[in-house]
Amino acid sequence: MMDLNKLMCPIKSSSELLALHQTIIDSKEFKSDKIYICAGGGCIASGSMKVKDAIAAQLEQAQLNDKISIVETGCLGPCALGPVMIIGKDETFYQNVKPKDAHEIVEQHIKGDTIVERLIHPVGEKKVAKRSDIPFFKNQKKDVLRNCGKINPTKIADYISFGGYQALSKVLTEMTSEKVVSEVTISGLRGRGGAGFPTGVKWGYASKSKDPIKYILCNADEGDPGAFMDRSILEGDPHSVLEGMIIGAYAIGSSQGYIYVRAEYPLAVERFQIAIDQAREFGLLGENILGSGFNFDLEIRKGSGAFVCGEETALMVSIEGKRGEPRPRPPFPAEKGLWNKPTVLNNVETFSNIPQLILEGGEHYAKTGTDKSKGTKIFALAGTVKVSGLVEVAVGTPLRELVFDIGGGISTGKKYKAAQIGGPSGGCIPEQHLDVPLDYESLNSLGAIMGSGGLIVMDESSCMVDVARFFMEFVQEESCGKCTPCREGTARMLDLLNKICDGNGEMSDLDELEKLSGTVKNASLCGLGQTAPNPFQSTFRYFKEEYIEHIRDKKCRTAVCKSLIKFEILDACNGCQSCKKVCPVEAILGDKKQQHIINTDLCIRCGLCLSTCKFDAIIKY
Amino acid sequence: MSTPEKCACGNDDEDGLIERLEEIISSYKETPGALIPVLQATQSLFGYIPQKAILKISEILNEPLSSIFGVITFYSFFSLKPRGKYLIRVCMGTACYVQGANEVLTALQQQLEIKVGETTPDKLFTLDIGRCFGACGLAPIIMVNDDVHQFVKSSAVAKIIKNYRLHEPKTVEVQS
Ligand SMILES: Cc1cc2nc3c(=O)[nH]c(=O)nc-3n(C[C@H](O)[C@H](O)[C@H](O)COP(=O)(O)O)c2cc1C
Ligand code: FES
């Protein structure tokens, strides 16, 4: 590895940055062949680091280790197929790689130029080797994630080699802060944290304040359960967020920033800290950045497990070291934010958009997307799709394309039922609206929201009443309790939904749920309560008949709601007794080699028998 | 969350840890908004937040006890009770939930004979739920301290627990 620190450190001017860039791209290492191994959170959990070690050992044995370098990259995207890797020279994509495959990959592919067929990706009957031919990749537009999968996120040199910090350099040498704000305004970029507020307008407010102390904050709390975009950006390309924040700080005139990262993301914290340390060492953060006279520094603050702290005013009091309870606005943070000083808060993905936007200009940026929503959006595609993972598409791409082209369709062989988008503040998109363009306005009109990008696909086996109950339970637990409509209203709505799922619902409960939805929405203090009824309202709008079945017929058609289901043992039972052994309440009767039966009075419907039976002899309905 | 530096099953070394904590708190004295980072450090040092630590924090940072308690009880990351050596967290995020996390949780409760938030009598396992670990593509997920277990089926739970038990020296409970 080239010792960059000795090359030029700290960098004192824009021209030195350019020279450093040149040195890196002229280096032997930069030009060498590469093997990209995913070191995103998902693939690490699947064992990609052991695969990396095995490949490294094989390369060494084959004496190729100085010709071919391994790049440990951020999330390559298709998490469910992990560990995944890409062979640089011909872009071959390998999935589910095990350490024992390393020998074959090096001997057969690297040395022998023959693809290892059994590790490539199946598309229908065929198998496709090349990354850019695989539908999951082919149908994406990777702008924000452009480096994710190409660079090692822990090496600043990698980031610089792909044009990193050039935007900062441009801003500091050629642009006034007004010009930066106007460029961002022209681009039409809207905040990616959920609400979609125009970023340029937000920066404009704060830049006008004369207060000498201002703060810039990055929201990496990513609370939507089912979302991992921000995590993947921080883990895969932390410098892009950092560069975006420094540019934002210059635009509004701030010299101190904080990034608030969720407690559950230790790897993101670790990689972002490395990025901060490197940027400081290289003169890109701290005093007199790139010799321009501009000073800015940044600290990480970790969350402590409270969803409401993703809300802007709550996040600020949490940084101040207090209970993270939201407060009424106005005053808005641009006027009185952290420690009562003018403050700008943006989401991780929003900041990550900035460097490229500045380099290519606002007008160029605005060419992607729809009339009112510009650029690309990253989604965390999960649930019952074949290829789940991290995807980026132009804003306005139809949902169908995401689920069926990129995600490869439903993984269970069942039918698509709905996609939940926007998490606890969002809604469900049923089959008849699969062609909805994914932009702020179109989703709002269907009762969902763009949200931060969590997108969970559900097949016919999901009960929509239970989904509404699930989200209500979530917001009920996470409601901070400060305002009554949210605290009591969500508790009451949860009671009613529980009652329906337990088979005790009455038709009048539905009216009450609708009424409460209005109250909670209109009277709550912050976005948590104001959007809490959305999951109920949208499932009720599209799946009303399921609610009615639960109440009138005491039936859950998906057999999810426990109180409404029965288990039965079929003729296929050969009396192996495994179910009898696991049943915690001794509700299963029958002698060895005789068909067993379930005593439904004793059965607590835990489902252990069903998951234990190897002969598909137990059903639930 | 990180593994506690010290197993919380005995009080043996807590006094030594208090000294470490004092150093940590003092290093934060000049930091604005220091309380939460200090509590986070305490939680990872002890595995929970002992009363003596709260008194120390109050003294050095000059924060009233009431506001420290207010903060501790607001955030789910902090615990006032010692936790087991292994903190098992079942993801109940959306992706995991729609792919069977509830059944996994039921199986764990039965296997460990404890409810959510409780610790087994041998102080080995604490059961808790989490809201999305950001690995939704691999749902359902459970985390045992920092180990991620993916695509977990309720029928596989017994084996996972057994594996952790197997790696335990027989004498955990009788540390003095
Ligand atoms: C309850 C609640 C939770 C939120 N959680 C997040 C979050 O986890 N991440 C995020 O970026 N924004 C979150 N937001 C939105 C923020 O309040 C804020 O609008 C956003 O961070 C601004 O950044 P942007 O303009 O770049 O989108 C949340 C809002 C509410 C009401
Ligand atoms: S929903 Fe379980 S990891 Fe995201």
XYZ file of N, CA and C in Angstrom, chain B residues 17-169:
459
model
N -13.749 -0.460 38.193
C -14.324 0.196 37.020
C -14.754 1.620 37.340
N -15.186 1.854 38.573
C -15.615 3.198 38.947
C -14.463 4.192 38.768
N -13.245 3.715 39.095
C -12.098 4.612 38.899
C -11.915 4.957 37.417
N -12.045 3.911 36.595
C -11.964 4.166 35.145
C -13.025 5.171 34.727
N -14.221 4.962 35.268
C -15.328 5.840 34.901
C -15.021 7.285 35.289
N -14.439 7.449 36.465
C -14.109 8.805 36.908
C -13.224 9.516 35.888
N -12.222 8.768 35.405
C -11.335 9.365 34.391
C -12.132 9.758 33.155
N -13.017 8.837 32.748
C -13.800 9.115 31.538
C -14.652 10.372 31.733
N -15.348 10.425 32.878
C -16.233 11.583 33.097
C -15.407 12.878 33.076
N -14.272 12.835 33.741
C -13.470 14.051 33.797
C -13.028 14.500 32.407
N -12.748 13.515 31.528
C -12.297 13.889 30.188
C -13.407 14.565 29.389
N -14.648 14.411 29.846
C -15.772 15.021 29.129
C -16.187 16.359 29.718
N -15.479 16.784 30.762
C -15.960 17.955 31.504
C -16.178 19.194 30.638
N -15.314 19.353 29.643
C -15.414 20.554 28.806
C -16.354 20.371 27.611
N -16.817 19.137 27.384
C -17.642 18.881 26.196
C -19.066 19.351 26.427
N -19.598 20.159 25.525
C -21.009 20.527 25.668
C -21.898 19.307 25.427
N -22.946 19.173 26.226
C -23.866 18.034 26.055
C -23.215 16.709 26.391
N -22.393 16.689 27.462
C -21.582 15.501 27.755
C -22.374 14.349 28.364
N -23.553 14.643 28.937
C -24.224 13.620 29.741
C -24.471 12.314 28.976
N -24.989 12.437 27.752
C -25.330 11.208 27.037
C -24.077 10.401 26.649
N -23.051 11.032 26.076
C -21.829 10.250 25.825
C -21.271 9.599 27.098
N -21.360 10.286 28.236
C -20.854 9.707 29.485
C -21.698 8.492 29.883
N -23.020 8.606 29.745
C -23.877 7.461 30.072
C -23.612 6.294 29.124
N -23.346 6.608 27.859
C -23.041 5.537 26.909
C -21.762 4.818 27.325
N -20.775 5.598 27.743
C -19.526 4.986 28.189
C -19.772 4.135 29.432
N -20.614 4.615 30.328
C -20.930 3.860 31.538
C -21.609 2.539 31.192
N -22.587 2.633 30.295
C -23.315 1.433 29.891
C -22.361 0.395 29.299
N -21.401 0.843 28.491
C -20.551 -0.169 27.889
C -19.462 -0.646 28.859
N -19.143 0.167 29.842
C -18.166 -0.256 30.841
C -18.743 -1.329 31.771
N -19.954 -1.111 32.261
C -20.530 -2.009 33.262
C -21.545 -2.993 32.678
N -22.035 -2.694 31.472
C -23.113 -3.516 30.938
C -24.468 -3.020 31.416
N -24.470 -2.074 32.317
C -25.691 -1.411 32.779
C -25.247 -0.138 33.498
N -26.200 0.596 34.086
C -25.807 1.833 34.756
C -26.031 1.694 36.265
N -24.973 1.389 36.995
C -25.130 1.184 38.436
C -25.359 2.509 39.167
N -25.966 2.401 40.325
C -26.301 3.595 41.087
C -25.053 4.430 41.442
N -23.967 3.697 41.813
C -22.766 4.460 42.182
C -22.265 5.301 41.021
N -22.449 4.765 39.815
C -21.991 5.522 38.652
C -22.809 6.800 38.504
N -24.109 6.676 38.755
C -24.966 7.854 38.608
C -24.527 8.941 39.595
N -24.220 8.513 40.812
C -23.783 9.488 41.823
C -22.499 10.188 41.380
N -21.567 9.393 40.855
C -20.303 9.975 40.380
C -20.532 10.983 39.253
N -21.384 10.573 38.300
C -21.642 11.445 37.151
C -22.239 12.767 37.639
N -23.185 12.654 38.557
C -23.852 13.838 39.089
C -22.831 14.772 39.738
N -21.926 14.157 40.498
C -20.930 14.943 41.222
C -19.975 15.664 40.252
N -19.426 14.890 39.311
C -18.391 15.501 38.465
C -18.970 16.448 37.418
N -20.095 16.054 36.800
C -20.652 16.933 35.756
C -21.565 18.012 36.340
N -21.800 17.905 37.636
C -22.648 18.890 38.293
C -24.063 18.918 37.708
N -24.594 17.702 37.503
C -25.965 17.559 36.975
C -26.840 17.037 38.106
N -28.049 17.558 38.275
C -28.925 16.997 39.302
C -29.265 15.534 38.998
N -29.388 14.731 40.063
C -29.723 13.312 39.883
C -31.006 13.139 39.092
N -31.977 14.030 39.346
C -33.267 13.873 38.680
C -33.122 13.964 37.169
N -32.276 14.877 36.693
C -32.199 14.983 35.230
C -31.400 13.804 34.661
N -30.460 13.272 35.432
C -29.755 12.080 34.944
C -30.724 10.906 34.840
N -31.546 10.716 35.869
C -32.549 9.654 35.812
C -33.502 9.868 34.653
N -33.894 11.116 34.466
C -34.798 11.446 33.370
C -34.230 11.002 32.034
N -32.949 11.231 31.849
C -32.319 10.858 30.581
C -32.192 9.343 30.477
N -31.754 8.703 31.568
C -31.571 7.242 31.517
C -32.873 6.547 31.150
N -33.962 6.978 31.762
C -35.217 6.270 31.520
C -35.850 6.631 30.182
N -35.389 7.714 29.571
C -35.955 8.099 28.274
C -35.437 7.198 27.151
N -34.162 6.840 27.228
C -33.522 6.121 26.116
C -33.445 4.620 26.392
N -33.877 3.839 25.404
C -33.963 2.397 25.639
C -32.587 1.716 25.701
N -31.564 2.406 25.239
C -30.221 1.836 25.233
C -29.683 1.660 26.654
N -30.156 2.488 27.575
C -29.639 2.441 28.942
C -30.462 1.494 29.804
N -29.780 0.774 30.657
C -30.474 -0.149 31.538
C -30.011 0.074 32.970
N -30.969 0.098 33.874
C -30.613 0.269 35.286
C -30.378 -1.070 35.970
N -30.716 -2.141 35.260
C -30.525 -3.476 35.819
C -29.360 -4.156 35.107
N -28.586 -4.972 35.838
C -27.528 -5.705 35.153
C -28.140 -6.626 34.109
N -27.430 -6.769 33.023
C -27.924 -7.665 31.979
C -27.093 -8.934 31.966
N -27.627 -9.937 31.290
C -26.902 -11.197 31.184
C -25.654 -11.034 30.352
N -24.848 -12.085 30.358
C -23.608 -12.024 29.594
C -23.902 -11.881 28.097
N -24.948 -12.564 27.656
C -25.339 -12.448 26.253
C -26.664 -11.713 26.154
N -26.651 -10.620 25.463
C -27.886 -9.893 25.225
C -28.422 -10.348 23.868
N -29.552 -11.043 23.922
C -30.154 -11.509 22.670
C -31.210 -10.506 22.249
N -31.037 -9.939 21.077
C -32.042 -8.992 20.598
C -32.667 -9.511 19.314
N -33.981 -9.619 19.354
C -34.713 -10.089 18.188
C -35.174 -8.859 17.423
N -34.833 -8.781 16.157
C -35.265 -7.622 15.389
C -36.758 -7.709 15.142
N -37.472 -6.686 15.545
C -38.898 -6.600 15.257
C -39.146 -5.442 14.300
N -38.181 -5.179 13.451
C -38.374 -4.199 12.391
C -39.329 -4.772 11.348
N -39.755 -3.921 10.424
C -40.796 -4.332 9.485
C -40.419 -5.556 8.665
N -39.214 -5.535 8.091
C -38.824 -6.636 7.215
C -38.775 -7.932 7.997
N -38.203 -7.876 9.189
C -38.099 -9.080 10.005
C -39.480 -9.528 10.469
N -40.318 -8.553 10.812
C -41.653 -8.886 11.302
C -42.457 -9.619 10.239
N -42.450 -9.098 9.011
C -43.262 -9.764 7.989
C -42.648 -11.095 7.561
N -41.433 -11.362 7.999
C -40.842 -12.654 7.647
C -40.666 -13.566 8.862
N -41.490 -13.367 9.867
C -41.574 -14.377 10.918
C -40.841 -14.095 12.216
N -40.466 -12.825 12.465
C -39.723 -12.522 13.689
C -40.516 -12.865 14.951
N -41.822 -12.712 14.865
C -42.659 -12.986 16.031
C -42.537 -14.437 16.488
N -42.508 -15.346 15.513
C -42.369 -16.764 15.855
C -41.010 -17.045 16.467
N -39.999 -16.363 15.941
C -38.657 -16.533 16.498
C -38.643 -16.059 17.959
N -39.303 -14.947 18.200
C -39.348 -14.403 19.562
C -40.072 -15.367 20.502
N -41.207 -15.890 20.042
C -41.947 -16.855 20.859
C -41.062 -18.053 21.201
N -40.360 -18.545 20.191
C -39.499 -19.710 20.415
C -38.413 -19.389 21.436
N -37.850 -18.194 21.344
C -36.796 -17.814 22.293
C -37.343 -17.716 23.713
N -38.526 -17.138 23.833
C -39.121 -17.012 25.160
C -39.348 -18.388 25.768
N -39.791 -19.309 24.928
C -40.030 -20.655 25.452
C -38.729 -21.360 25.796
N -37.769 -21.209 24.918
C -36.487 -21.877 25.116
C -35.799 -21.375 26.387
N -35.821 -20.056 26.576
C -35.086 -19.472 27.704
C -35.957 -19.367 28.959
N -37.250 -19.587 28.777
C -38.217 -19.467 29.871
C -38.173 -18.091 30.530
N -37.992 -17.064 29.722
C -38.080 -15.694 30.228
C -38.883 -14.851 29.247
N -39.311 -13.690 29.723
C -40.027 -12.774 28.843
C -39.071 -11.691 28.352
N -39.579 -10.869 27.425
C -38.759 -9.773 26.905
C -38.367 -8.842 28.056
N -37.098 -8.488 28.111
C -36.619 -7.593 29.169
C -36.068 -8.342 30.371
N -36.258 -9.663 30.396
C -35.792 -10.419 31.565
C -34.451 -11.111 31.304
N -33.852 -11.562 32.404
C -32.568 -12.249 32.327
C -32.722 -13.643 32.924
N -32.053 -14.615 32.335
C -32.154 -15.982 32.870
C -31.504 -16.044 34.259
N -31.959 -16.948 35.117
C -31.431 -17.024 36.484
C -29.913 -17.235 36.528
N -29.358 -17.923 35.529
C -27.906 -18.128 35.539
C -27.158 -16.896 35.014
N -27.881 -15.801 34.749
C -27.300 -14.537 34.282
C -26.565 -14.662 32.948
N -26.932 -15.677 32.190
C -26.271 -15.819 30.893
C -26.958 -15.008 29.809
N -28.297 -15.103 29.754
C -29.006 -14.475 28.641
C -30.013 -13.425 29.086
N -30.015 -12.302 28.393
C -31.091 -11.329 28.534
C -31.790 -11.260 27.187
N -33.110 -11.243 27.225
C -33.868 -11.215 25.980
C -34.456 -9.826 25.771
N -34.281 -9.312 24.570
C -34.812 -7.989 24.281
C -35.229 -7.934 22.817
N -35.981 -6.889 22.480
C -36.271 -6.737 21.060
C -35.573 -5.492 20.531
N -35.307 -5.488 19.240
C -34.698 -4.328 18.607
C -35.588 -3.881 17.465
N -35.369 -2.668 16.992
C -36.164 -2.184 15.865
C -35.246 -1.937 14.707
N -35.020 -2.943 13.949
C -34.227 -2.879 12.722
C -32.742 -2.688 12.987
N -31.984 -3.680 12.586
C -30.532 -3.605 12.700
C -29.906 -3.200 11.370
N -30.734 -2.806 10.433
C -30.207 -2.383 9.141
C -29.667 -3.537 8.305
N -30.159 -4.738 8.566
C -29.738 -5.878 7.759
C -30.972 -6.572 7.213
N -31.955 -5.746 6.824
C -33.283 -6.227 6.455
C -33.262 -7.224 5.309
N -32.231 -7.129 4.462
C -32.140 -8.056 3.343
C -31.921 -9.482 3.812
N -31.567 -9.663 5.065
C -31.249 -10.988 5.590
C -32.273 -11.428 6.634
N -33.454 -10.832 6.574
C -34.467 -11.044 7.612
C -34.970 -12.491 7.648
N -35.423 -12.978 8.814
C -35.346 -12.329 10.131
C -33.959 -12.450 10.786
N -33.666 -11.411 11.574
C -32.345 -11.285 12.186
C -32.454 -11.384 13.700
N -31.516 -12.071 14.333
C -31.331 -11.832 15.763
C -29.871 -11.480 16.018
N -29.648 -10.674 17.040
C -28.271 -10.340 17.398
C -27.990 -10.844 18.798
N -26.874 -11.536 18.946
C -26.443 -11.972 20.268
C -25.156 -11.191 20.530
N -25.219 -10.258 21.462
C -24.181 -9.227 21.583
C -23.891 -8.662 20.187
N -22.667 -8.810 19.686
C -22.411 -8.234 18.368
C -22.526 -9.240 17.221
N -22.854 -10.487 17.530
C -22.980 -11.477 16.448
C -24.344 -11.371 15.788
N -24.318 -11.339 14.467
C -25.577 -11.300 13.730
C -25.942 -12.711 13.285
N -27.156 -13.132 13.561
C -27.645 -14.397 13.010
C -28.741 -14.059 12.015
N -28.595 -14.536 10.791
C -29.539 -14.138 9.758
C -30.427 -15.286 9.304
N -31.504 -14.959 8.610
C -32.477 -15.934 8.117
C -32.827 -16.941 9.216
N -33.085 -16.462 10.404
C -33.318 -17.346 11.550
C -34.723 -17.940 11.491
N -34.800 -19.247 11.679
C -36.110 -19.898 11.758
C -36.389 -20.232 13.218
N -37.661 -20.267 13.583
C -37.960 -20.541 14.990
C -37.438 -21.917 15.393
N -37.388 -22.840 14.416
C -36.914 -24.182 14.754
C -35.402 -24.214 15.005
N -34.692 -23.145 14.600
C -33.233 -23.155 14.763
C -32.782 -22.504 16.068
N -33.748 -21.949 16.788
C -33.411 -21.172 17.975
C -32.700 -22.002 19.051
N -33.231 -23.206 19.278
C -32.664 -24.056 20.327
C -31.175 -24.282 20.085
N -30.834 -24.498 18.814
C -29.446 -24.789 18.481
C -28.548 -23.572 18.721
N -29.062 -22.394 18.392
C -28.267 -21.175 18.587
C -27.952 -20.995 20.075
N -28.969 -21.155 20.901
C -28.782 -20.996 22.352
C -27.781 -22.026 22.864
N -27.962 -23.240 22.391
C -27.106 -24.338 22.861
C -25.643 -24.023 22.557
N -25.419 -23.482 21.374
C -24.046 -23.150 20.995
C -23.388 -22.170 21.955
N -24.160 -21.174 22.404
C -23.580 -20.218 23.355
C -23.352 -20.886 24.702
N -24.311 -21.735 25.108
C -24.152 -22.438 26.391
C -22.924 -23.319 26.361
N -22.723 -23.970 25.231
C -21.620 -24.923 25.076
C -20.269 -24.259 25.297
N -20.173 -23.001 24.873
C -18.886 -22.319 24.976
C -18.664 -21.674 26.333
N -19.570 -21.980 27.265
C -19.467 -21.382 28.588
C -18.695 -22.269 29.529
N -17.781 -21.729 30.304
C -17.211 -22.536 31.380
C -18.337 -22.864 32.363
